[in-house]
Amino acid sequence: MIKSLAEYLLFRTAFKRILIGILAIAIAFVLSAFSADDAFAERKKYKKYRKNQKVHHRVYKRSGKNVRKKSRKRIRKRKTRRARAKVVRAHPMLAKARTELKIGSRYYKALVKFYAKRGYKKAWYNQIELTSNGKILLQRLRLAHQDGLDQADYNLPASKATKNGMMDDIKLSFSLIRYGEQVQAGRLSPSRIVAEHDLKPVHPDLAALLVKASTSKNPGAVLEQLPPPHPQYKLLKAKLANLRANEKSAKIHHTKLDVPMLKAVIKTTLAREDMIIANMERWRWLPRELGEKHIWINLPSYRLLVKEMGKITFSTKGIIGKIDAPTPLITSKVKNIIVNPFWNIPASVVASEILPKLQSNQSDYLQTQSIKVLRRGGRIVDPTKVDWTKITNPRSYRFRQSPGKQNALGKLKVLFPNSHSIYLHDTNEPELFANANLALSHGCIRLANPIGFADAIASYDSHLQSQMPGTLLGPRERWLKYKAILPVHLVYFTATVNADGKLVTLPDIYRYDEKTTAIFRGDNQNS
């Protein structure tokens, strides 16, 4: 009995162990199945990820873009948005002022930078009124019209402190930097007036201007440094003040019987004022330093001048671009003098002048004008073997005129870097200089005395002393590298003040005065 009981218990224990083992195996099998599914899913997900990465890599590689650069750009944008959000939350008055005063992004960034450094404390007001610097600033801004600016562009606050003290402070700061921008770099972008130009007005550092004006012991001197430093600008400013004083005097002293005369005087005075203001605006587009020695070509005067320390050392007449092909306004530096130049004829001239002659069977035209026809690679082509009636694209062939009497560039040309392929050159039609209207070219400037001009500027370069351009005339093209620094300014001024203090006016050939006045009279918004 005991033996059978013992055997039963032993059997029962073994059976339990077997069941537990089977259960453990089953559990392990189930778990392994789940993990296999997970591993399979992970592998599938990874393969898909790698496939997408390869696709993106191929796309970016084809487009020439850098993935890392794009990522960094996105991160920078995100940081900028967060920084702006922090600024707005830190001082909501700035955001409110931006909306109410219609503050542009460049001005707003300067204001944020300025006030953030101050801990968003007022710069111009104390508890009662403007500080001494604030008073000087407000007084100067009220005289903005003396520089030909429009005071309506500035939302000036009151001199006494109000409940909206911070808003008044921001108004004064905004008025200051807007005045600084306008009086130094201009109310208008040159592109609004001039279709083609290489002008780069010098814009002030607006945040630095706010700091200087608020901390300087003489804020008036800070503001006096903003307008163009050129003598002609100051003379025009004085002439503008005289005209306005005369207009005021005329209104006071004329009786009612002189109404027609008074109207005529006022109309003439206003026209002169508008002309002076337009010319003052264009002075703001020029570099603040013109160069001790420089070439000055005022297009309406039809004249080229070489100046040294403010004195004219050389002068000659110049033919400028026609009204429908105006010479661009450019500031650059002389790079090369080319004696006996080839003329690579522009496609526009080929289309308008050369192709029509060839298509009308004027086969001897190219020979009489010493013009060679070239393929794009530079190989010379026999023009008699080309069917010109089938040529419609002026760039199908290159046309090059050899040095000589027939060459449209004459004996010489002077190059200076610009984005409009403009240069100074001689001409094979000197008789044109007898005309009163010298706006006759396709855009480049033809000179009446090119050899004298080249020798004059070559004398400033020590490397050219032994090979003056005038001694190199002949059948072979010669390139001379100009190593001295000699700025070239192609400008447009219709109003200047001469040595006797008289206002000298010139015709508004390209109507730049008219365009500027129309915008100033009809649009008080800053551009």
Coordinates of C-alpha atoms in Angstrom, one line a residue:
M1 CA 0.0 0.0 0.0
I2 CA 2.7 2.4 1.0
K3 CA 4.7 1.4 -2.0
S4 CA 1.9 2.1 -4.4
L5 CA 1.2 5.4 -2.7
A6 CA 4.8 6.4 -3.1
E7 CA 4.7 5.5 -6.8
Y8 CA 1.5 7.5 -7.3
L9 CA 3.0 10.6 -5.7
L10 CA 6.2 10.2 -7.7
F11 CA 4.2 9.9 -10.9
R12 CA 2.1 13.0 -10.0
T13 CA 5.2 15.1 -9.5
A14 CA 6.8 14.0 -12.8
F15 CA 3.5 14.7 -14.6
K16 CA 3.4 18.3 -13.1
R17 CA 7.0 18.9 -14.2
I18 CA 6.1 17.7 -17.7
L19 CA 3.1 20.0 -17.9
I20 CA 5.1 22.9 -16.6
G21 CA 7.8 22.2 -19.2
I22 CA 5.2 22.0 -22.0
L23 CA 3.6 25.3 -20.8
A24 CA 7.0 27.0 -20.7
I25 CA 7.8 25.8 -24.2
A26 CA 4.5 27.1 -25.4
I27 CA 5.0 30.5 -23.8
A28 CA 8.5 30.7 -25.2
F29 CA 7.2 29.8 -28.7
V30 CA 4.4 32.5 -28.5
L31 CA 6.9 35.2 -27.3
S32 CA 9.4 34.3 -30.0
A33 CA 6.7 34.6 -32.7
F34 CA 5.8 38.1 -31.5
S35 CA 9.4 39.1 -31.4
A36 CA 9.9 37.7 -34.9
D37 CA 7.0 39.8 -36.1
D38 CA 8.4 42.9 -34.4
A39 CA 11.8 42.2 -35.9
F40 CA 10.3 41.7 -39.3
A41 CA 8.3 44.9 -39.0
E42 CA 11.5 46.7 -37.9
R43 CA 13.5 45.3 -40.8
K44 CA 10.7 46.3 -43.2
K45 CA 10.6 49.8 -41.7
Y46 CA 14.3 50.2 -41.9
K47 CA 14.4 49.0 -45.6
K48 CA 11.7 51.6 -46.4
Y49 CA 13.7 54.3 -44.6
R50 CA 16.9 53.4 -46.5
K51 CA 15.0 53.4 -49.8
N52 CA 13.6 56.9 -49.1
Q53 CA 17.0 58.1 -48.2
K54 CA 18.4 56.9 -51.5
V55 CA 15.6 58.5 -53.4
H56 CA 16.1 61.8 -51.6
H57 CA 19.9 61.6 -52.1
R58 CA 19.4 61.0 -55.8
V59 CA 16.9 64.0 -56.1
Y60 CA 19.2 66.3 -54.2
K61 CA 22.2 65.1 -56.1
R62 CA 20.5 65.8 -59.4
S63 CA 19.4 69.3 -58.4
G64 CA 22.8 70.2 -56.9
K65 CA 21.3 70.9 -53.5
N66 CA 23.0 70.2 -50.2
V67 CA 20.7 68.3 -47.7
R68 CA 22.7 69.5 -44.7
K69 CA 22.6 73.1 -45.8
K70 CA 18.8 72.8 -46.2
S71 CA 18.5 71.3 -42.7
R72 CA 20.6 74.1 -41.2
K73 CA 18.5 76.7 -43.0
R74 CA 15.3 75.2 -41.6
I75 CA 16.8 75.2 -38.1
R76 CA 17.9 78.8 -38.4
K77 CA 14.4 79.8 -39.5
R78 CA 12.9 78.0 -36.6
K79 CA 15.2 79.7 -34.2
T80 CA 14.5 83.1 -35.8
R81 CA 10.7 82.5 -35.4
R82 CA 11.2 81.5 -31.8
A83 CA 13.4 84.5 -31.1
R84 CA 10.8 86.9 -32.6
A85 CA 8.1 85.3 -30.6
K86 CA 10.1 85.8 -27.4
V87 CA 10.7 89.4 -28.3
V88 CA 7.0 90.1 -28.9
R89 CA 6.1 88.3 -25.7
A90 CA 8.8 90.3 -23.8
H91 CA 7.4 93.7 -25.0
P92 CA 4.0 93.6 -26.8
M93 CA 4.3 97.4 -27.3
L94 CA 6.8 96.8 -30.1
A95 CA 4.4 94.5 -31.9
K96 CA 1.6 97.0 -31.5
A97 CA 3.8 99.8 -32.8
R98 CA 4.8 97.7 -35.8
T99 CA 1.2 97.4 -36.8
E100 CA 0.1 100.9 -36.0
L101 CA 3.1 102.7 -37.5
K102 CA 3.5 100.2 -40.4
I103 CA 7.1 99.6 -39.6
G104 CA 9.0 97.6 -42.2
S105 CA 11.1 94.6 -41.3
R106 CA 14.5 96.3 -41.5
Y107 CA 13.4 99.1 -39.2
Y108 CA 11.7 96.7 -36.9
K109 CA 14.8 94.6 -36.5
A110 CA 16.8 97.7 -35.6
L111 CA 14.2 98.8 -33.0
V112 CA 14.1 95.3 -31.4
K113 CA 17.9 95.2 -31.2
F114 CA 18.1 98.7 -29.7
Y115 CA 15.4 98.2 -27.1
A116 CA 16.4 94.7 -26.2
K117 CA 19.9 96.0 -25.2
R118 CA 18.3 98.6 -23.1
G119 CA 16.0 96.1 -21.3
Y120 CA 13.0 97.7 -23.0
K121 CA 13.5 101.0 -21.2
K122 CA 12.6 104.4 -22.7
A123 CA 15.5 106.1 -24.5
W124 CA 14.1 109.7 -25.1
Y125 CA 11.7 110.4 -22.3
N126 CA 11.8 110.8 -18.5
Q127 CA 8.8 110.9 -16.3
I128 CA 7.8 114.4 -17.4
E129 CA 9.2 115.3 -20.8
L130 CA 11.8 114.6 -23.5
T131 CA 15.4 114.2 -22.4
S132 CA 18.0 116.7 -23.7
N133 CA 19.0 114.3 -26.5
G134 CA 15.3 113.7 -27.3
K135 CA 14.7 117.4 -27.6
I136 CA 17.6 118.0 -30.0
L137 CA 16.5 115.0 -32.0
L138 CA 12.8 116.1 -32.3
Q139 CA 13.9 119.7 -33.2
R140 CA 16.2 118.3 -36.0
L141 CA 13.5 116.0 -37.4
R142 CA 11.1 119.0 -37.6
L143 CA 13.7 120.5 -40.0
A144 CA 13.8 117.5 -42.4
H145 CA 12.3 119.6 -45.2
Q146 CA 15.6 121.5 -45.4
D147 CA 17.1 118.4 -47.0
G148 CA 14.3 118.1 -49.5
L149 CA 12.5 115.4 -47.3
D150 CA 8.8 115.3 -46.5
Q151 CA 8.1 115.7 -42.8
A152 CA 4.8 113.8 -43.3
D153 CA 7.0 110.7 -43.5
Y154 CA 7.7 110.9 -39.8
N155 CA 5.1 110.3 -37.1
L156 CA 6.6 112.7 -34.5
P157 CA 5.4 112.5 -30.9
A158 CA 4.7 115.4 -28.5
S159 CA 7.5 116.8 -26.5
K160 CA 5.7 116.2 -23.2
A161 CA 5.4 112.7 -21.7
T162 CA 2.0 111.1 -22.0
K163 CA 0.3 107.9 -20.7
N164 CA 1.6 106.1 -23.8
G165 CA 5.2 106.9 -22.9
M166 CA 6.7 103.8 -24.4
M167 CA 4.8 104.2 -27.7
D168 CA 5.9 107.8 -28.0
D169 CA 9.5 106.6 -27.4
I170 CA 9.2 104.1 -30.2
K171 CA 7.7 106.7 -32.5
L172 CA 10.7 109.0 -32.0
S173 CA 13.1 106.1 -32.5
F174 CA 11.3 105.0 -35.7
S175 CA 11.3 108.6 -37.0
L176 CA 15.0 108.9 -36.4
I177 CA 16.0 105.7 -38.3
R178 CA 13.6 106.5 -41.1
Y179 CA 15.1 110.0 -41.4
G180 CA 18.6 108.5 -41.2
E181 CA 17.8 106.1 -44.0
Q182 CA 16.2 108.7 -46.3
V183 CA 18.7 111.5 -45.8
Q184 CA 21.7 109.2 -46.3
A185 CA 20.6 106.6 -48.9
G186 CA 17.5 108.3 -50.4
R187 CA 13.7 108.1 -50.2
L188 CA 13.6 106.0 -53.3
S189 CA 15.4 103.0 -54.6
P190 CA 17.3 104.0 -57.8
S191 CA 15.5 101.2 -59.6
R192 CA 12.2 103.1 -59.3
I193 CA 13.6 105.9 -61.5
V194 CA 16.4 104.4 -63.5
A195 CA 15.8 101.2 -65.5
E196 CA 19.5 100.2 -65.8
H197 CA 22.1 101.1 -63.2
D198 CA 24.9 99.8 -61.0
L199 CA 24.3 102.2 -58.1
K200 CA 24.6 100.9 -54.5
P201 CA 23.5 103.6 -52.0
V202 CA 25.3 103.4 -48.7
H203 CA 22.6 102.5 -46.1
P204 CA 23.3 103.4 -42.4
D205 CA 23.4 100.9 -39.6
L206 CA 20.1 101.8 -38.0
A207 CA 20.5 100.1 -34.6
A208 CA 24.0 101.8 -34.3
L209 CA 22.4 105.1 -35.2
L210 CA 19.9 104.8 -32.4
V211 CA 22.7 103.9 -29.9
K212 CA 24.9 106.9 -31.0
A213 CA 22.1 109.4 -30.9
S214 CA 20.9 108.3 -27.5
T215 CA 24.3 108.1 -25.8
S216 CA 26.2 111.0 -27.5
K217 CA 26.8 114.2 -25.7
N218 CA 26.3 116.0 -29.1
P219 CA 23.4 114.1 -30.9
G220 CA 23.1 117.0 -33.4
A221 CA 26.6 116.2 -34.7
V222 CA 25.6 112.5 -35.1
L223 CA 22.7 113.6 -37.4
E224 CA 24.9 116.1 -39.3
Q225 CA 27.1 113.2 -40.5
L226 CA 24.2 111.5 -42.3
P227 CA 23.6 113.6 -45.4
P228 CA 25.9 113.3 -48.4
P229 CA 29.2 115.1 -47.7
H230 CA 29.6 116.3 -51.3
P231 CA 29.9 120.1 -51.7
Q232 CA 27.3 120.2 -54.5
Y233 CA 24.7 118.6 -52.2
K234 CA 25.3 121.4 -49.6
L235 CA 25.1 124.1 -52.3
L236 CA 21.8 122.7 -53.6
K237 CA 20.5 122.6 -50.0
A238 CA 21.4 126.3 -49.5
K239 CA 19.8 127.1 -52.9
L240 CA 16.6 125.3 -51.9
A241 CA 16.4 127.4 -48.7
N242 CA 16.9 130.6 -50.7
L243 CA 14.1 129.7 -53.2
R244 CA 11.7 128.9 -50.4
A245 CA 12.5 132.2 -48.7
N246 CA 11.9 134.1 -51.9
E247 CA 8.6 132.3 -52.5
K248 CA 7.5 133.3 -49.0
S249 CA 8.6 136.9 -49.5
A250 CA 6.7 137.1 -52.8
K251 CA 3.5 135.9 -51.1
I252 CA 3.8 138.6 -48.5
H253 CA 4.7 141.6 -50.6
H254 CA 2.5 141.1 -53.7
T255 CA -0.8 142.9 -53.6
K256 CA -4.1 141.3 -54.9
L257 CA -3.6 143.2 -58.2
D258 CA -0.5 141.1 -58.8
V259 CA -2.2 137.7 -58.6
P260 CA -1.3 136.5 -62.1
M261 CA 2.3 137.6 -61.6
L262 CA 2.4 136.0 -58.1
K263 CA 1.1 132.7 -59.5
A264 CA 3.7 132.7 -62.3
V265 CA 6.5 133.3 -59.7
I266 CA 5.2 130.6 -57.4
K267 CA 4.9 128.1 -60.3
T268 CA 8.5 128.8 -61.5
T269 CA 9.8 128.6 -57.9
L270 CA 8.0 125.3 -57.3
A271 CA 9.4 123.8 -60.5
R272 CA 13.0 124.8 -59.5
E273 CA 12.4 123.4 -56.0
D274 CA 11.2 120.1 -57.5
M275 CA 14.3 120.0 -59.7
I276 CA 16.7 120.6 -56.8
I277 CA 15.0 118.0 -54.6
A278 CA 15.2 115.4 -57.4
N279 CA 18.9 116.2 -57.8
M280 CA 19.6 116.0 -54.1
E281 CA 17.9 112.6 -54.1
R282 CA 20.3 111.4 -56.7
W283 CA 23.3 112.6 -54.7
R284 CA 22.3 110.2 -52.0
W285 CA 22.7 107.2 -54.4
L286 CA 26.5 107.9 -54.9
P287 CA 29.4 106.7 -52.8
R288 CA 30.3 109.0 -50.0
E289 CA 33.9 109.1 -51.3
L290 CA 34.2 109.8 -55.0
G291 CA 38.0 109.5 -55.1
E292 CA 40.7 112.2 -55.0
K293 CA 41.2 111.5 -58.7
H294 CA 38.2 110.3 -60.7
I295 CA 36.3 110.4 -64.0
W296 CA 33.1 112.3 -63.8
I297 CA 30.5 112.0 -66.7
N298 CA 27.4 114.0 -66.1
L299 CA 25.1 112.6 -68.9
P300 CA 22.9 115.7 -69.4
S301 CA 26.0 117.9 -69.8
Y302 CA 27.4 115.7 -72.7
R303 CA 30.8 116.1 -71.1
L304 CA 33.5 113.9 -69.5
L305 CA 35.7 115.5 -66.8
V306 CA 38.8 114.2 -65.1
K307 CA 39.0 115.6 -61.6
E308 CA 41.9 115.8 -59.2
M309 CA 41.3 117.2 -55.6
G310 CA 38.1 118.9 -56.9
K311 CA 39.8 120.6 -59.8
I312 CA 39.2 119.7 -63.5
T313 CA 42.4 118.4 -65.2
F314 CA 40.9 117.3 -68.5
S315 CA 37.6 117.8 -70.3
T316 CA 36.0 116.6 -73.5
K317 CA 32.6 116.3 -75.2
G318 CA 30.8 112.9 -75.0
I319 CA 27.9 111.4 -77.0
I320 CA 25.6 109.5 -74.7
G321 CA 22.7 106.9 -75.2
K322 CA 19.6 107.8 -77.1
I323 CA 16.4 108.5 -75.2
D324 CA 15.2 105.0 -76.0
A325 CA 18.6 103.5 -75.1
P326 CA 19.7 105.6 -72.1
T327 CA 23.2 105.2 -70.8
P328 CA 23.0 103.4 -67.4
L329 CA 24.1 105.2 -64.2
I330 CA 27.3 103.5 -63.1
T331 CA 30.0 103.8 -60.4
S332 CA 33.1 101.6 -61.2
K333 CA 36.9 101.8 -61.7
V334 CA 39.1 101.8 -64.9
K335 CA 40.4 98.4 -65.7
N336 CA 41.8 98.4 -69.2
I337 CA 42.8 100.8 -72.0
I338 CA 42.6 99.2 -75.5
V339 CA 44.3 100.8 -78.4
N340 CA 43.3 99.9 -82.0
P341 CA 40.4 97.8 -80.7
F342 CA 38.4 95.2 -82.5
W343 CA 34.6 95.8 -82.3
N344 CA 32.6 92.7 -81.4
I345 CA 29.3 93.9 -82.8
P346 CA 26.3 93.4 -80.3
A347 CA 23.4 91.2 -81.4
S348 CA 21.1 94.2 -81.3
V349 CA 23.1 96.0 -83.9
V350 CA 23.4 92.9 -86.0
A351 CA 19.6 92.5 -86.0
S352 CA 18.8 96.1 -86.7
E353 CA 21.6 97.0 -89.2
I354 CA 23.7 94.2 -90.5
L355 CA 21.3 91.4 -91.2
P356 CA 18.9 93.6 -93.2
K357 CA 21.8 94.7 -95.5
L358 CA 23.0 91.1 -96.0
Q359 CA 19.4 89.9 -96.7
S360 CA 19.0 92.6 -99.3
N361 CA 22.1 91.3 -101.2
Q362 CA 24.5 94.1 -100.2
S363 CA 27.3 91.5 -100.3
D364 CA 30.1 94.1 -100.4
Y365 CA 28.9 95.8 -97.1
L366 CA 31.0 93.5 -94.9
Q367 CA 34.2 94.0 -96.9
T368 CA 33.9 97.8 -97.1
Q369 CA 33.3 97.9 -93.4
S370 CA 36.2 95.5 -92.6
I371 CA 33.8 93.1 -90.8
K372 CA 34.6 89.4 -90.4
V373 CA 32.0 86.7 -89.9
L374 CA 32.9 84.1 -87.3
R375 CA 31.4 80.9 -85.9
R376 CA 30.9 80.8 -82.1
G377 CA 34.1 78.9 -81.7
G378 CA 36.0 81.7 -83.4
R379 CA 36.5 80.2 -86.9
I380 CA 36.2 82.7 -89.7
V381 CA 33.4 82.0 -92.2
D382 CA 33.1 83.0 -95.9
P383 CA 30.0 85.2 -95.9
T384 CA 29.3 84.5 -99.6
K385 CA 28.6 80.9 -98.8
V386 CA 25.9 81.7 -96.2
D387 CA 22.2 82.0 -97.3
W388 CA 21.5 85.1 -95.2
T389 CA 17.8 85.0 -96.1
K390 CA 17.4 82.0 -93.9
I391 CA 19.2 83.5 -90.9
T392 CA 16.8 85.0 -88.3
N393 CA 18.8 84.6 -85.1
P394 CA 21.4 87.5 -84.9
R395 CA 23.5 85.2 -82.6
S396 CA 23.9 82.5 -85.2
Y397 CA 27.2 84.1 -86.2
R398 CA 29.6 86.6 -84.6
F399 CA 30.5 89.8 -86.4
R400 CA 33.8 91.5 -85.6
Q401 CA 35.1 94.7 -87.1
S402 CA 38.8 95.0 -87.5
P403 CA 40.9 98.0 -86.3
G404 CA 41.1 100.8 -88.8
K405 CA 39.3 103.9 -90.1
Q406 CA 36.0 102.1 -90.5
N407 CA 35.9 100.8 -87.0
A408 CA 33.0 102.3 -85.0
L409 CA 35.1 102.3 -81.8
G410 CA 37.7 104.4 -83.5
K411 CA 41.3 104.2 -82.2
L412 CA 40.6 103.5 -78.6
K413 CA 38.3 102.3 -75.8
V414 CA 38.4 102.3 -72.0
L415 CA 36.9 99.5 -70.1
F416 CA 35.5 99.5 -66.5
P417 CA 33.6 96.6 -64.9
N418 CA 29.8 96.9 -65.1
S419 CA 26.8 94.7 -65.8
H420 CA 25.6 96.6 -68.9
S421 CA 28.7 96.2 -71.3
I422 CA 29.1 100.0 -71.2
Y423 CA 32.5 101.5 -72.1
L424 CA 34.1 104.8 -73.3
H425 CA 35.5 104.9 -76.9
D426 CA 36.5 106.9 -79.9
T427 CA 34.2 107.2 -83.0
N428 CA 34.6 107.1 -86.7
E429 CA 31.9 109.9 -87.0
P430 CA 33.5 112.9 -85.3
E431 CA 31.2 115.3 -87.2
L432 CA 28.4 114.2 -84.8
F433 CA 29.9 116.4 -82.1
A434 CA 28.7 119.5 -83.9
N435 CA 25.1 118.7 -83.0
A436 CA 23.4 120.4 -80.1
N437 CA 21.7 117.1 -79.1
L438 CA 24.4 114.5 -78.3
A439 CA 22.1 111.7 -77.1
L440 CA 22.8 109.6 -80.2
S441 CA 24.5 106.3 -79.2
H442 CA 23.3 102.8 -78.3
G443 CA 24.4 103.4 -74.7
C444 CA 28.2 103.5 -74.7
I445 CA 29.9 106.9 -74.5
R446 CA 31.8 108.3 -77.5
L447 CA 34.5 110.8 -76.8
A448 CA 35.6 113.8 -78.9
N449 CA 39.2 113.6 -77.7
P450 CA 39.8 110.0 -76.7
I451 CA 43.6 110.0 -77.2
G452 CA 44.0 113.1 -75.0
F453 CA 41.7 111.4 -72.4
A454 CA 43.6 108.1 -72.4
D455 CA 47.0 109.9 -72.1
A456 CA 45.6 112.0 -69.2
I457 CA 44.5 109.0 -67.2
A458 CA 47.6 107.0 -68.2
S459 CA 49.7 109.6 -66.5
Y460 CA 48.2 108.6 -63.1
D461 CA 49.4 105.0 -63.6
S462 CA 53.2 104.6 -63.1
H463 CA 53.1 101.3 -65.0
L464 CA 52.0 103.1 -68.2
Q465 CA 54.5 105.9 -68.2
S466 CA 56.6 104.1 -70.9
Q467 CA 53.7 103.1 -73.1
M468 CA 51.3 106.1 -73.4
P469 CA 48.2 105.1 -75.5
G470 CA 48.9 108.0 -78.0
T471 CA 52.2 106.4 -79.0
L472 CA 50.7 102.9 -79.8
L473 CA 48.3 103.7 -82.7
G474 CA 48.5 101.3 -85.6
P475 CA 46.9 98.2 -87.1
R476 CA 47.4 95.9 -84.2
E477 CA 45.2 95.7 -81.1
R478 CA 47.0 96.5 -77.8
W479 CA 45.6 95.9 -74.4
L480 CA 47.0 98.0 -71.5
K481 CA 46.1 96.9 -67.9
Y482 CA 45.3 99.9 -65.7
K483 CA 46.8 99.2 -62.2
A484 CA 46.1 102.6 -60.5
I485 CA 42.8 103.1 -58.7
L486 CA 40.7 105.6 -60.8
P487 CA 36.9 105.6 -60.1
V488 CA 34.5 106.3 -62.9
H489 CA 31.1 107.9 -62.2
L490 CA 28.4 108.0 -64.8
V491 CA 25.8 110.4 -63.2
Y492 CA 22.7 112.4 -64.0
F493 CA 22.4 115.9 -62.6
T494 CA 20.3 118.6 -64.2
A495 CA 20.9 121.2 -61.5
T496 CA 24.3 122.4 -60.2
V497 CA 25.6 125.5 -58.5
N498 CA 28.5 127.2 -60.2
A499 CA 31.5 129.1 -58.7
D500 CA 29.4 132.3 -58.8
G501 CA 26.7 130.8 -56.7
K502 CA 24.2 130.7 -59.6
L503 CA 21.9 127.7 -60.2
V504 CA 22.8 126.1 -63.6
T505 CA 20.1 123.9 -65.1
L506 CA 20.3 121.3 -67.9
P507 CA 17.6 119.5 -69.9
D508 CA 15.9 116.5 -68.3
I509 CA 16.9 114.3 -71.2
Y510 CA 15.8 110.9 -69.7
R511 CA 12.9 112.5 -67.6
Y512 CA 14.4 111.3 -64.3
D513 CA 13.5 114.6 -62.6
E514 CA 9.9 114.3 -63.9
K515 CA 9.6 110.7 -62.6
T516 CA 11.1 111.6 -59.2
T517 CA 8.8 114.6 -58.7
A518 CA 5.7 112.6 -59.8
I519 CA 6.4 110.0 -57.0
F520 CA 7.3 112.6 -54.4
R521 CA 4.2 114.7 -55.2
G522 CA 1.8 111.7 -55.3
D523 CA 3.3 109.2 -52.9
N524 CA 4.6 110.1 -49.4
Q525 CA 5.3 106.5 -48.6
N526 CA 8.9 105.5 -48.2
S527 CA 10.2 103.1 -50.8

